[in-house]
XYZ file of C-alpha atoms in Angstrom:
726
model
C 19.892 -73.224 15.389
C 17.095 -72.422 18.747
C 14.314 -70.049 19.210
C 15.121 -66.690 19.371
C 12.920 -63.342 19.673
C 13.352 -62.664 16.208
C 10.759 -66.254 15.305
C 8.612 -65.451 17.615
C 8.616 -61.695 16.132
C 8.698 -63.505 12.599
C 5.308 -65.142 13.578
C 3.730 -62.109 15.134
C 4.375 -60.798 11.765
C 3.221 -62.761 9.424
C 0.173 -63.364 10.621
C -0.874 -59.489 10.100
C 0.419 -60.223 6.529
C -1.927 -63.016 6.307
C -4.980 -60.407 6.977
C -3.663 -57.730 5.466
C -2.108 -59.402 1.848
C -4.811 -61.378 0.216
C -1.637 -63.135 -1.229
C 1.815 -63.925 -1.466
C 3.918 -65.248 -3.764
C 7.191 -66.616 -4.383
C 9.268 -66.908 -7.007
C 12.585 -67.850 -7.126
C 12.956 -68.609 -3.790
C 14.585 -72.606 -3.920
C 17.620 -70.160 -5.795
C 18.204 -69.015 -1.973
C 21.334 -70.617 -0.287
C 20.483 -72.415 2.819
C 23.517 -71.836 4.936
C 25.914 -69.608 4.477
C 26.358 -65.446 4.275
C 24.199 -63.839 2.164
C 23.267 -60.209 1.697
C 19.718 -59.594 0.270
C 19.503 -56.770 -2.648
C 16.141 -55.853 -2.373
C 13.482 -53.011 -4.613
C 12.098 -51.491 -5.280
C 11.395 -49.596 -1.961
C 7.309 -49.417 -2.052
C 6.234 -50.176 1.754
C 8.202 -48.802 3.919
C 8.616 -51.612 6.628
C 6.386 -54.094 5.423
C 9.673 -54.484 2.602
C 11.101 -56.463 5.026
C 8.565 -58.345 6.176
C 7.565 -59.247 3.393
C 10.783 -60.531 2.641
C 12.117 -61.909 5.899
C 9.040 -64.029 5.907
C 9.980 -65.809 2.474
C 13.003 -66.253 1.915
C 13.218 -68.537 4.720
C 16.306 -67.269 6.585
C 17.422 -65.581 9.207
C 18.288 -61.449 7.586
C 18.959 -58.541 10.123
C 18.292 -55.410 7.685
C 19.663 -52.249 7.556
C 17.396 -49.501 9.477
C 17.588 -46.053 9.305
C 18.416 -44.557 12.693
C 15.645 -42.485 12.910
C 13.876 -44.474 12.748
C 14.518 -47.033 14.898
C 14.279 -44.379 17.888
C 10.877 -44.733 17.580
C 9.956 -46.027 20.882
C 7.542 -49.056 19.361
C 9.105 -49.315 15.291
C 12.973 -48.988 17.573
C 11.053 -52.488 19.639
C 10.020 -54.069 17.153
C 13.622 -53.212 14.716
C 15.689 -53.705 17.879
C 13.478 -57.488 18.379
C 14.455 -58.747 14.274
C 18.466 -57.502 15.027
C 17.791 -54.782 12.723
C 21.287 -52.517 12.472
C 21.163 -48.931 12.932
C 22.125 -46.444 10.227
C 22.380 -43.121 10.827
C 21.677 -41.268 7.306
C 22.765 -37.303 6.689
C 19.582 -36.732 5.225
C 18.461 -37.700 8.348
C 20.388 -34.878 10.100
C 19.985 -32.535 7.723
C 20.065 -28.830 8.869
C 18.915 -25.471 6.632
C 21.843 -23.258 5.811
C 21.753 -19.589 6.369
C 21.356 -17.085 3.580
C 21.608 -18.501 -0.184
C 24.320 -19.754 -2.570
C 24.891 -19.490 -6.225
C 27.490 -19.391 -8.444
C 29.213 -16.354 -10.194
C 31.365 -18.187 -13.453
C 29.614 -21.455 -13.461
C 32.160 -21.907 -16.858
C 35.221 -21.003 -15.964
C 35.239 -21.504 -12.565
C 32.050 -24.106 -11.341
C 33.830 -25.862 -8.633
C 33.140 -22.221 -6.743
C 30.056 -21.430 -4.774
C 29.678 -18.121 -3.816
C 27.424 -17.551 -0.585
C 24.478 -14.380 0.242
C 24.642 -13.843 4.286
C 25.691 -17.608 4.714
C 28.157 -18.814 7.725
C 30.502 -21.587 5.817
C 32.723 -21.217 8.677
C 30.483 -22.629 11.805
C 27.848 -24.170 9.367
C 30.030 -27.125 7.311
C 33.217 -28.680 7.348
C 35.384 -30.361 4.813
C 33.957 -33.800 3.989
C 29.933 -32.471 4.571
C 27.404 -31.700 1.847
C 24.996 -29.174 0.425
C 21.619 -29.878 -1.035
C 19.528 -27.636 -3.095
C 15.708 -27.694 -2.709
C 13.753 -30.790 -2.854
C 17.355 -32.785 -4.185
C 17.996 -31.050 -7.946
C 21.895 -31.392 -6.563
C 24.382 -32.107 -4.378
C 28.229 -31.796 -4.018
C 31.082 -32.778 -1.155
C 32.638 -29.911 0.093
C 36.660 -29.524 -0.998
C 37.467 -26.919 1.150
C 36.003 -23.804 3.031
C 37.609 -20.334 1.834
C 35.808 -17.836 4.088
C 32.053 -18.037 5.421
C 31.098 -16.833 1.541
C 32.887 -18.748 0.003
C 33.415 -22.443 -0.813
C 34.776 -25.286 -3.008
C 32.738 -28.392 -4.004
C 34.881 -31.928 -4.921
C 32.568 -31.915 -8.101
C 30.358 -29.365 -10.951
C 26.994 -28.622 -10.275
C 25.325 -30.195 -13.374
C 21.812 -31.160 -13.406
C 19.939 -28.159 -15.753
C 17.851 -26.871 -12.497
C 20.568 -26.703 -9.906
C 22.290 -24.325 -12.396
C 19.218 -22.264 -12.692
C 18.462 -22.194 -9.447
C 22.402 -21.675 -8.939
C 22.515 -18.852 -11.414
C 19.298 -17.270 -10.162
C 19.689 -13.171 -9.270
C 19.154 -14.049 -5.514
C 20.873 -17.619 -5.434
C 19.060 -20.484 -3.832
C 18.322 -21.885 -0.322
C 20.482 -24.696 0.429
C 20.954 -27.910 3.092
C 24.090 -28.850 5.130
C 24.357 -32.410 5.223
C 27.041 -33.098 8.026
C 29.660 -36.161 6.529
C 28.824 -40.043 8.401
C 31.330 -42.291 9.258
C 30.257 -45.110 8.913
C 32.642 -47.367 10.299
C 30.506 -48.846 12.799
C 27.947 -49.726 10.515
C 30.249 -51.885 8.289
C 31.405 -53.583 11.078
C 28.752 -54.934 12.277
C 28.002 -55.927 9.016
C 31.084 -57.408 8.707
C 30.796 -60.241 11.341
C 27.237 -61.330 11.077
C 28.275 -61.841 7.330
C 31.624 -64.070 9.207
C 29.062 -65.615 11.147
C 27.473 -67.199 8.121
C 24.636 -64.666 8.990
C 22.674 -62.906 6.127
C 22.008 -59.059 6.023
C 19.315 -57.191 4.136
C 19.792 -54.154 2.492
C 16.873 -51.292 0.204
C 20.303 -49.932 -2.055
C 18.213 -46.345 -2.698
C 18.287 -45.343 0.523
C 14.872 -45.394 1.090
C 11.321 -45.998 0.299
C 9.696 -44.124 -2.468
C 5.944 -44.534 -5.090
C 7.101 -44.405 -8.028
C 7.012 -46.705 -10.488
C 10.526 -47.538 -11.854
C 13.469 -48.108 -9.192
C 15.771 -45.213 -7.791
C 19.366 -45.002 -8.031
C 21.040 -47.480 -6.224
C 23.466 -46.440 -3.272
C 26.968 -47.691 -3.355
C 27.134 -48.773 -0.303
C 26.052 -52.625 -0.549
C 29.121 -53.006 -3.256
C 31.301 -51.986 -0.207
C 29.867 -53.899 2.128
C 30.178 -56.770 -0.289
C 33.969 -56.071 -1.547
C 34.910 -54.726 1.627
C 33.541 -58.975 3.961
C 35.811 -60.537 1.178
C 38.839 -58.115 1.337
C 38.498 -58.869 5.180
C 38.336 -62.565 4.836
C 38.925 -64.151 1.187
C 37.599 -67.013 2.162
C 34.300 -65.808 2.695
C 32.015 -67.372 0.489
C 29.589 -64.736 0.444
C 26.338 -64.704 -2.556
C 24.370 -61.653 -3.258
C 20.128 -62.361 -3.914
C 18.841 -59.519 -5.606
C 14.944 -59.401 -4.560
C 11.845 -58.255 -6.623
C 9.161 -56.467 -4.699
C 6.063 -56.056 -7.012
C 3.034 -55.010 -5.688
C -0.537 -54.809 -6.283
C -2.138 -51.606 -5.037
C 0.750 -52.124 -1.794
C -1.134 -49.385 -0.186
C -4.372 -51.186 -0.486
C -5.936 -54.002 2.405
C -6.137 -57.110 1.277
C -3.963 -56.929 -1.780
C -0.971 -59.007 -3.552
C 2.201 -59.319 -3.547
C 4.561 -61.168 -5.838
C 8.275 -61.287 -4.165
C 10.648 -62.861 -7.140
C 14.069 -64.079 -6.211
C 16.659 -63.940 -8.872
C 20.158 -66.145 -9.208
C 22.559 -66.051 -6.215
C 25.920 -63.333 -7.341
C 29.228 -64.190 -6.644
C 31.643 -61.409 -6.356
C 34.652 -61.836 -9.203
C 37.509 -62.367 -7.001
C 39.516 -59.469 -9.908
C 36.613 -56.696 -8.012
C 37.929 -57.612 -4.186
C 41.625 -57.448 -5.674
C 40.922 -53.953 -7.295
C 38.754 -52.840 -4.609
C 42.466 -52.823 -2.357
C 43.943 -50.711 -4.209
C 41.884 -47.940 -2.989
C 41.824 -45.064 -4.692
C 40.174 -44.736 -8.456
C 40.434 -48.127 -8.633
C 38.795 -48.811 -5.424
C 35.538 -46.778 -7.193
C 35.998 -48.460 -10.187
C 35.439 -52.074 -8.540
C 32.161 -50.411 -6.665
C 30.551 -49.042 -10.542
C 30.845 -52.555 -11.617
C 29.957 -54.080 -8.781
C 26.995 -52.367 -8.634
C 26.451 -52.183 -12.480
C 26.100 -55.768 -11.683
C 23.781 -55.638 -9.024
C 21.076 -53.147 -11.150
C 21.340 -55.420 -13.838
C 20.149 -57.979 -11.929
C 17.323 -56.542 -9.948
C 16.219 -55.771 -12.765
C 15.560 -58.904 -13.564
C 13.441 -59.202 -10.475
C 11.067 -56.172 -11.009
C 9.197 -54.742 -13.154
C 10.305 -50.941 -13.973
C 8.247 -48.392 -16.657
C 9.149 -45.407 -17.524
C 6.102 -43.592 -16.771
C 2.642 -44.334 -15.813
C 0.665 -44.204 -19.166
C 3.442 -46.563 -20.702
C 2.907 -48.832 -18.366
C -1.319 -48.733 -18.750
C -0.428 -49.529 -21.921
C 1.359 -52.330 -21.143
C -1.022 -53.659 -18.448
C -3.490 -53.827 -21.341
C -1.468 -55.601 -24.461
C -0.571 -58.196 -21.912
C -3.937 -59.470 -21.467
C -5.699 -59.056 -25.089
C -2.363 -61.035 -26.197
C -3.878 -64.198 -26.324
C -1.199 -67.484 -25.708
C -2.111 -71.136 -25.666
C -2.780 -70.302 -21.403
C -5.959 -68.245 -20.412
C -5.137 -68.761 -16.167
C -2.610 -67.016 -14.876
C -0.427 -66.524 -10.927
C 0.226 -63.495 -10.518
C 3.906 -64.846 -10.416
C 3.359 -65.582 -14.244
C 1.736 -62.162 -14.864
C 5.047 -60.759 -13.651
C 7.019 -61.960 -15.493
C 5.180 -61.758 -18.895
C 4.873 -57.485 -17.638
C 8.724 -57.557 -17.551
C 9.355 -58.975 -20.678
C 5.800 -56.646 -21.985
C 7.947 -52.886 -20.821
C 11.363 -54.671 -22.365
C 10.125 -55.440 -25.351
C 8.349 -52.358 -25.664
C 11.843 -50.078 -24.810
C 13.358 -52.041 -27.582
C 10.805 -51.382 -29.937
C 8.656 -48.202 -29.116
C 10.430 -46.953 -32.008
C 8.692 -49.207 -34.360
C 5.372 -47.607 -36.563
C 4.086 -50.882 -35.692
C 3.888 -50.500 -32.383
C 2.829 -46.634 -32.042
C -0.036 -47.529 -34.333
C -0.405 -50.487 -31.490
C 0.081 -48.272 -28.174
C -2.315 -46.026 -30.237
C -5.596 -48.649 -30.793
C -4.932 -49.416 -27.411
C -4.952 -46.474 -25.421
C -8.177 -45.220 -27.206
C -9.445 -49.247 -26.914
C -9.020 -48.002 -22.601
C -10.997 -45.089 -23.253
C -13.572 -46.502 -24.376
C -13.884 -49.719 -21.555
C -13.206 -46.553 -18.628
C -16.288 -44.375 -20.468
C -18.788 -47.521 -20.625
C -16.734 -48.572 -16.820
C -16.079 -52.326 -17.252
C -13.603 -53.240 -16.935
C -11.569 -55.835 -20.397
C -12.378 -59.153 -18.461
C -16.319 -58.157 -18.818
C -16.119 -57.604 -22.498
C -15.426 -60.743 -23.893
C -18.548 -63.207 -22.385
C -21.896 -63.407 -23.852
C -25.179 -63.912 -22.650
C -28.793 -63.547 -22.577
C -30.712 -61.124 -21.650
C -32.664 -63.263 -19.655
C -29.537 -65.183 -18.100
C -28.309 -61.912 -17.474
C -31.198 -61.089 -15.859
C -30.750 -63.827 -13.323
C -27.851 -63.569 -12.453
C -28.665 -60.127 -11.854
C -30.853 -60.673 -8.783
C -29.434 -63.932 -7.536
C -26.289 -61.504 -7.429
C -27.604 -58.645 -5.961
C -28.937 -61.431 -3.421
C -25.512 -62.975 -2.950
C -24.595 -59.228 -1.754
C -26.992 -59.203 0.985
C -26.389 -61.490 1.992
C -22.573 -61.817 2.610
C -23.105 -58.060 3.960
C -25.311 -59.688 6.506
C -22.498 -61.856 7.234
C -19.735 -59.191 7.346
C -21.819 -56.440 9.025
C -20.936 -57.670 12.933
C -17.021 -57.921 12.777
C -17.225 -54.103 10.485
C -19.130 -52.343 13.003
C -17.033 -53.937 15.557
C -13.506 -52.478 14.083
C -15.267 -49.276 12.801
C -12.980 -47.711 15.060
C -9.726 -48.835 14.063
C -9.925 -48.389 10.534
C -11.310 -44.990 10.723
C -8.496 -43.904 12.571
C -6.333 -45.905 10.420
C -7.504 -44.243 7.651
C -7.024 -40.554 9.507
C -3.597 -40.860 10.756
C -2.239 -43.181 7.493
C -2.992 -40.023 5.251
C -1.447 -37.698 7.340
C 1.670 -39.690 7.632
C 1.678 -39.234 4.283
C 1.386 -35.996 3.585
C 3.954 -35.547 6.420
C 6.232 -37.992 4.269
C 5.797 -36.429 1.271
C 5.985 -33.001 2.284
C 10.128 -34.210 3.253
C 10.676 -36.602 0.380
C 11.692 -34.834 -2.472
C 11.343 -38.998 -4.516
C 7.810 -39.097 -3.074
C 5.328 -38.767 -5.254
C 2.148 -39.273 -3.045
C 3.125 -40.528 -0.102
C 1.916 -43.274 -0.614
C 4.306 -46.212 0.054
C 3.951 -45.393 4.616
C 0.053 -46.069 4.103
C 0.652 -49.690 4.831
C 2.978 -49.508 7.462
C 0.728 -46.942 9.736
C -2.511 -48.942 8.880
C -0.795 -51.953 10.159
C 0.819 -50.247 12.812
C -2.380 -48.368 14.259
C -4.153 -50.998 13.750
C -1.876 -53.289 16.598
C -1.850 -50.241 18.521
C -5.589 -50.554 18.644
C -7.359 -53.772 18.335
C -6.146 -55.742 22.016
C -7.183 -52.302 23.245
C -10.656 -52.561 21.538
C -10.834 -56.165 21.915
C -10.392 -55.936 25.132
C -12.929 -53.311 25.598
C -15.079 -55.024 24.485
C -15.052 -57.884 27.179
C -15.240 -56.064 29.866
C -19.081 -55.020 28.281
C -19.449 -58.706 27.480
C -17.983 -58.903 31.566
C -20.196 -55.869 32.220
C -23.625 -57.367 30.508
C -23.141 -60.150 31.775
C -23.279 -58.749 35.436
C -27.470 -58.115 35.114
C -28.010 -62.543 35.301
C -27.841 -64.395 37.839
C -24.336 -65.325 37.305
C -21.226 -66.613 38.936
C -18.518 -64.128 39.159
C -16.294 -66.925 37.955
C -18.840 -67.986 34.455
C -19.290 -64.361 34.009
C -14.810 -64.151 33.519
C -14.494 -66.958 31.641
C -17.791 -65.717 29.450
C -15.645 -62.833 28.981
C -12.458 -64.419 27.795
C -14.900 -66.716 25.332
C -15.475 -63.211 23.586
C -12.372 -61.894 23.404
C -10.625 -64.639 21.845
C -13.494 -65.120 19.680
C -13.709 -61.906 17.806
C -10.194 -62.380 16.443
C -12.311 -65.120 14.474
C -14.872 -62.681 13.968
C -12.987 -60.410 12.115
C -11.349 -62.278 9.939
C -14.409 -63.800 9.066
C -15.891 -60.772 8.186
C -13.079 -59.383 5.771
C -13.132 -63.162 3.978
C -17.007 -62.363 3.082
C -16.818 -58.947 2.600
C -14.724 -59.126 0.033
C -16.024 -61.700 -2.026
C -19.371 -59.051 -1.894
C -17.234 -55.685 -3.489
C -16.135 -58.837 -6.139
C -19.686 -59.610 -6.511
C -20.609 -55.973 -6.633
C -17.822 -55.353 -9.508
C -19.297 -57.593 -11.883
C -22.981 -55.664 -11.031
C -22.115 -52.801 -14.221
C -21.679 -55.170 -16.695
C -24.472 -57.651 -15.916
C -27.153 -54.008 -16.257
C -25.486 -53.096 -19.403
C -26.713 -56.421 -20.636
C -30.263 -55.524 -19.449
C -31.037 -52.115 -20.452
C -32.767 -51.765 -24.506
C -29.695 -50.314 -27.217
C -26.822 -51.476 -24.997
C -26.663 -54.820 -25.978
C -24.535 -52.740 -30.095
C -22.317 -51.672 -27.011
C -21.256 -54.339 -25.770
C -20.563 -56.008 -29.276
C -18.928 -52.674 -30.529
C -16.103 -52.950 -27.406
C -16.049 -57.423 -28.232
C -15.419 -56.966 -32.380
C -12.840 -53.785 -31.106
C -11.015 -56.211 -28.538
C -11.164 -59.024 -31.287
C -9.346 -57.497 -33.914
C -6.564 -55.553 -31.079
C -5.915 -58.923 -30.091
C -5.460 -60.220 -32.820
C -2.663 -57.376 -33.940
C -1.601 -57.619 -30.697
C -0.887 -61.144 -30.846
C 1.085 -60.641 -34.537
C 3.154 -58.255 -33.460
C 4.371 -60.118 -30.909
C 4.750 -63.307 -32.577
C 6.548 -61.280 -34.837
C 8.934 -59.089 -33.051
C 9.719 -61.267 -29.689
C 12.295 -63.679 -30.919
C 14.529 -61.020 -32.585
C 14.809 -60.094 -27.998
C 13.908 -63.355 -26.584
C 15.368 -65.952 -27.884
C 13.252 -68.450 -26.337
C 10.255 -67.703 -27.102
C 7.339 -69.656 -28.122
C 3.506 -68.375 -28.833
C 2.533 -71.520 -27.769
C 3.322 -71.373 -24.442
C 4.423 -69.534 -21.328
C 6.890 -69.110 -19.353
C 5.508 -70.842 -15.822
C 7.099 -69.968 -12.588
C 9.743 -73.232 -11.333
C 7.743 -76.180 -10.557
C 10.619 -76.129 -8.031
C 8.604 -73.028 -6.550
C 6.565 -73.281 -3.363
C 3.975 -71.685 -1.929
C 3.603 -68.721 0.141
C 4.545 -69.559 3.991
C 1.696 -69.078 5.472
C 1.301 -68.439 9.243
C -0.051 -71.519 11.395
C -2.306 -68.956 13.170
C -3.473 -68.038 9.768
C -3.356 -71.136 8.836
C -5.887 -72.135 11.231
C -8.132 -69.740 10.841
C -8.503 -70.476 7.282
C -9.288 -74.123 7.957
C -11.841 -73.693 9.912
C -13.602 -70.780 7.998
C -13.308 -73.263 5.213
C -14.948 -76.006 7.069
C -17.623 -73.341 7.545
C -18.527 -71.834 4.511
C -18.429 -74.868 2.827
C -22.140 -75.787 3.552
C -22.619 -72.202 2.702
C -21.303 -72.258 -0.958
C -23.300 -74.861 -1.978
C -26.210 -73.137 -0.824
C -25.295 -70.489 -2.603
C -24.081 -71.778 -5.403
C -20.611 -73.810 -7.400
C -19.661 -70.760 -9.190
C -16.675 -69.897 -7.715
C -17.513 -67.265 -4.687
C -16.059 -69.289 -2.480
C -12.817 -70.575 -4.406
C -10.653 -67.756 -1.607
C -7.233 -68.231 -2.731
C -7.355 -68.429 -6.642
C -5.540 -66.140 -7.972
C -5.491 -66.049 -12.210
C -4.595 -63.393 -15.115
C -7.580 -61.469 -13.899
C -5.628 -59.960 -10.898
C -3.358 -58.528 -13.133
C -6.779 -56.095 -14.403
C -5.240 -53.925 -11.914
C -1.836 -51.664 -12.337
C 0.937 -52.386 -10.358
C 1.777 -49.758 -7.719
C -1.082 -46.653 -7.014
C -1.188 -43.581 -9.219
C -4.399 -44.270 -10.182
C -7.523 -44.623 -7.264
C -9.673 -46.061 -10.104
C -7.339 -49.218 -10.499
C -8.916 -51.504 -8.030
C -7.889 -55.053 -7.429
C -9.689 -57.606 -9.290
C -9.623 -61.509 -6.735
C -12.042 -62.767 -9.584
C -11.664 -64.913 -12.318
C -12.884 -63.369 -15.834
C -15.284 -66.228 -15.888
C -16.627 -65.584 -13.016
C -17.562 -61.792 -13.686
C -20.415 -62.512 -15.727
C -22.084 -66.438 -13.943
C -21.125 -69.734 -14.737
C -19.090 -72.953 -12.913
C -15.795 -73.411 -13.647
C -12.840 -75.186 -12.026
C -9.868 -73.858 -10.505
C -6.393 -75.038 -12.867
C -3.954 -72.718 -11.788
C -1.381 -74.453 -9.594
C -1.707 -71.274 -7.342
C -5.493 -72.480 -6.680
C -5.784 -74.460 -3.443
C -9.291 -76.934 -4.305
C -11.193 -77.454 -1.515
C -11.795 -81.708 -2.358
C -8.974 -83.967 -3.670
C -9.531 -86.977 -4.744
C -8.495 -89.746 -7.471
C -12.234 -89.357 -8.675
C -12.008 -85.797 -9.212
C -9.152 -85.723 -11.209
C -10.070 -87.637 -13.649
C -13.740 -85.078 -13.977
C -12.581 -82.010 -13.849
C -11.825 -82.343 -17.890
C -8.367 -81.248 -17.666
C -5.122 -81.536 -16.570
C -3.009 -79.418 -15.375
C 0.618 -80.432 -15.361
C 2.936 -79.455 -11.974
C 5.109 -76.787 -15.225
C 1.414 -75.662 -15.644
C 0.366 -76.527 -19.314
C -3.635 -77.915 -19.390
C -3.959 -81.152 -21.403
C -7.116 -82.857 -21.954
C -8.690 -85.191 -19.753
C -8.511 -88.974 -20.531
C -11.851 -89.270 -19.486
C -14.900 -88.181 -18.400
C -15.942 -90.462 -15.460
C -19.759 -89.707 -13.691
C -18.475 -89.523 -9.568
C -19.617 -93.089 -8.846
C -18.768 -95.337 -12.004
C -15.103 -97.148 -10.473
C -11.724 -96.865 -11.582
C -11.859 -100.182 -14.153
C -14.810 -97.676 -16.152
C -11.733 -96.035 -17.970
C -10.133 -98.936 -19.073
C -13.926 -99.684 -20.511
C -13.015 -96.615 -22.268
C -10.467 -96.995 -23.567
C -11.030 -99.620 -25.620
C -14.428 -98.288 -27.113
C -12.025 -95.487 -28.592
C -9.457 -97.027 -29.472
C -12.243 -99.101 -31.646
C -13.284 -95.925 -32.797
C -9.512 -94.648 -33.676
C -9.122 -98.034 -35.719
C -11.833 -98.693 -37.187
C -11.609 -101.561 -35.197
C -14.419 -104.613 -34.850
C -13.507 -106.434 -32.061
C -11.007 -106.643 -29.154
C -7.844 -107.338 -30.360
C -5.406 -109.440 -28.203
C -3.349 -106.355 -27.375
C -6.483 -104.577 -26.272
C -6.470 -107.464 -23.623
C -3.228 -107.154 -22.494
C -4.162 -103.404 -21.641
C -7.122 -104.211 -20.235
C -5.759 -106.103 -17.484
C -3.368 -103.675 -16.837
C -5.131 -100.301 -16.525
C -2.849 -97.760 -14.393
C -0.157 -98.804 -17.279
C -2.097 -98.323 -19.963
C -3.228 -94.659 -18.308
C 0.533 -94.042 -18.571
C 1.060 -94.490 -22.564
C -1.593 -93.312 -23.508
C -0.782 -90.372 -21.314
C 3.043 -90.337 -22.920
C 1.190 -90.083 -25.701
C -0.602 -87.513 -25.285
C 1.711 -85.080 -23.935
C 4.199 -85.670 -27.111
C 0.755 -84.822 -29.653
C 0.265 -81.497 -27.271
C 3.739 -80.252 -28.117
C 4.694 -79.730 -24.947
C-alpha cells in the first residue's frame, strides 16, 4: 500500500509527540495483527485529541478513529481529523438544549415512570425516543410517550439517589432535552472499513476526562463488532484493547506507556444471539461489553480514589524486589498488580495497618520536602558540600545553554498556557465527569504551539534579514542567512529543551543535599532512613505472604518483565536526526561536566514512578533521574529502555553486570581494563577456577578451554544462569 496523506500527517504529529513527551513506551505491540480488520478500544480517554495520536504512532497500523462531529466542525482540528480518515459521530450531548420549566415525580413509588412538568412544553421540545437529562448528568431517561405539554412517560425509572432528590423537590428540577440520534451512517462507514481489512479506533467512555479510573463504557463498540460479523460471518475481526497510562499527561516532557492486550475474538454464539434482536440482542451486547471491560482493566490502572493511588505508588516504591532498575512499562504493571492486590485484601488488618504507616511516611516526606528515592542515600557532609557546589555550577551552566531557546519560545509558552487554561475552565463547566478539566490542556498546548511557532520563527528570520541589511551584503546572501536562521531555530529550541529538563532534574536534588549539610538535620534523615527500612521490610513480607493467593505465578525473586518482543517507541525520523545531532554535540560537554549520568537523556527507571499517574496533585512532579544520581556518583544504565551511547565488545565486559533480554541482572564474569586483550578473559577464568577447586597447576581440560575461549565463556555463562535460578 502506497503512501497516503495519512502517513505524512502521522509523521508530522509523531515529531510533535517526540517533543512534547520525554518518552512514550509501548508494551505488547507485537500482539497486534499485522493484517486484517481490527477494532482498537482505548481507555482511559485522559488526553483528548492527543490520545488517538499516541495510539496511531505506536500501533503500526492505519487507524480511523471515531471523532465527535462537533470537534470535526472546528477549522484546524477538522482538517487534521479528515486527513487521518476520522469518522464523524454526532453525539446527543452536543445538541442538548435546556428544557422549559421544571420536571418532578409526583408519585415515585406507585408511578415512577410518569414525569410531571411545571411550565413545560413537552409536545414542542421533545419526541418519542429523545432523552431527558438532569443537571450534572445525575440521571437521564428515554421518553416512551408524550401525554401532554406537562406530562410524559419514560422507559425506565430514575434510580440514582441524587436524581430522586432533585425530582422530589417542591419546585422540581431543571432538565435538558437530548435528541435521539440515528447512527446508521456511522455504523455503515465502520462496516465498510472493516470489510476492507482496515482498522477502526474508538474510545468507549464517550469523552475525555481526568479521573483516576475508567468511566462506564458505551455499547457502541459492541454494536460495531457484532453488526459487522452479522453482516459478514467470514470476517476475521479482532478487538485489541489498549491501555493509555500517562505520567501527568497535561505536562510538557512527561512520560507515557501504551499497553496492548491480547486480541479478542467475538464468540460465534454471541453473533447468533445478536441476530435474534430484541432482548437477545441487548444481552449479547452486554456480554461482549463485559468482556471488553475486563480486557481494558487488564491494561489500565484503575484506583478507586486519589488517596488509594498515593498509597499504592508509595508501597510499590518501598517493595524491595531482587531488581532495582525498572522500566516505566514495568512500573505500570507493578502498579496494576498492587491495585488489584490492595482491592482484594483491603479489609485485612495487616494491610490496613501497613496503609496507615505508608500514609504517615508520605506525610513525613512532604514535611521535609523530600522524595522517597532521596532518603536512602548515604553521604558525608564534606562530600555533600562539594557535590552541592558542583551541581550549582551545573545548574548555572545549563541555564545559560537553555536560555536562548527559552527566551525565543517564551511568547508561545505564555499564550499556550493562557489559552489552554481557559479551555480547561470551559470544558469543566460543560462537563459532568471532569475533575479539573486538565484532559484538554495538552491538546490546546499542542494546537497553540502548532499555530504560533511557525509564525514566530518566520518573524525571527525576517528580523535577521532586516538586521543583515545594515551590512554591505547582497540581497541573495541576506536571504540565505535569513533562511538558515529559520532552519536553525528549531534545533536551538530542541537543544534548549533538553538542557533545561536536565537542569531542572539537577535542581530537584539540591534540597536533600542542603539538608545533609545543615547541622542537626542529619539525625532527621537518619530517622527517616530507619523508618523507611522498617516499612520496606513490612511491605515486602506482607506481599510475599499474600501475593501467592491471587497471583499463582508470584515469585519474590523476580519481577514480571515486558515481553522480549516489545520494541522501543516509534520515533519520527526528524526527531531521531535531531537527537543524533544533539547527542553527538553534547558528548564532549557530558565528559567535561562529569560522568554522573546527567546526559543519559533516555534513561527511564524506577525513579520515574515517584510520580503519580494522571495529575491530581500538582506537587507530584515527574522525576527523570535515577535514585542513585539524585545524590551523585557514577552509575551505569542497565535498564532495557536505556540506550548506551558507546556500545562495544569491551564495554560489555566492563560494565560489572549483564542485562539479559528478559531484564534479569547477572554479575559479569570478569572485569577487564579496556586496554587488555580479549585473551585476558581466558586467563582470569583459569585463575578463578584454580582458586575455586584448589588446583596447583593447569589441567588438561583447562588447556583445552584456553584454546577455545568463546566456548568457555558460554559454558560459564550457562552455569552462572543456573546458579542464580533465573
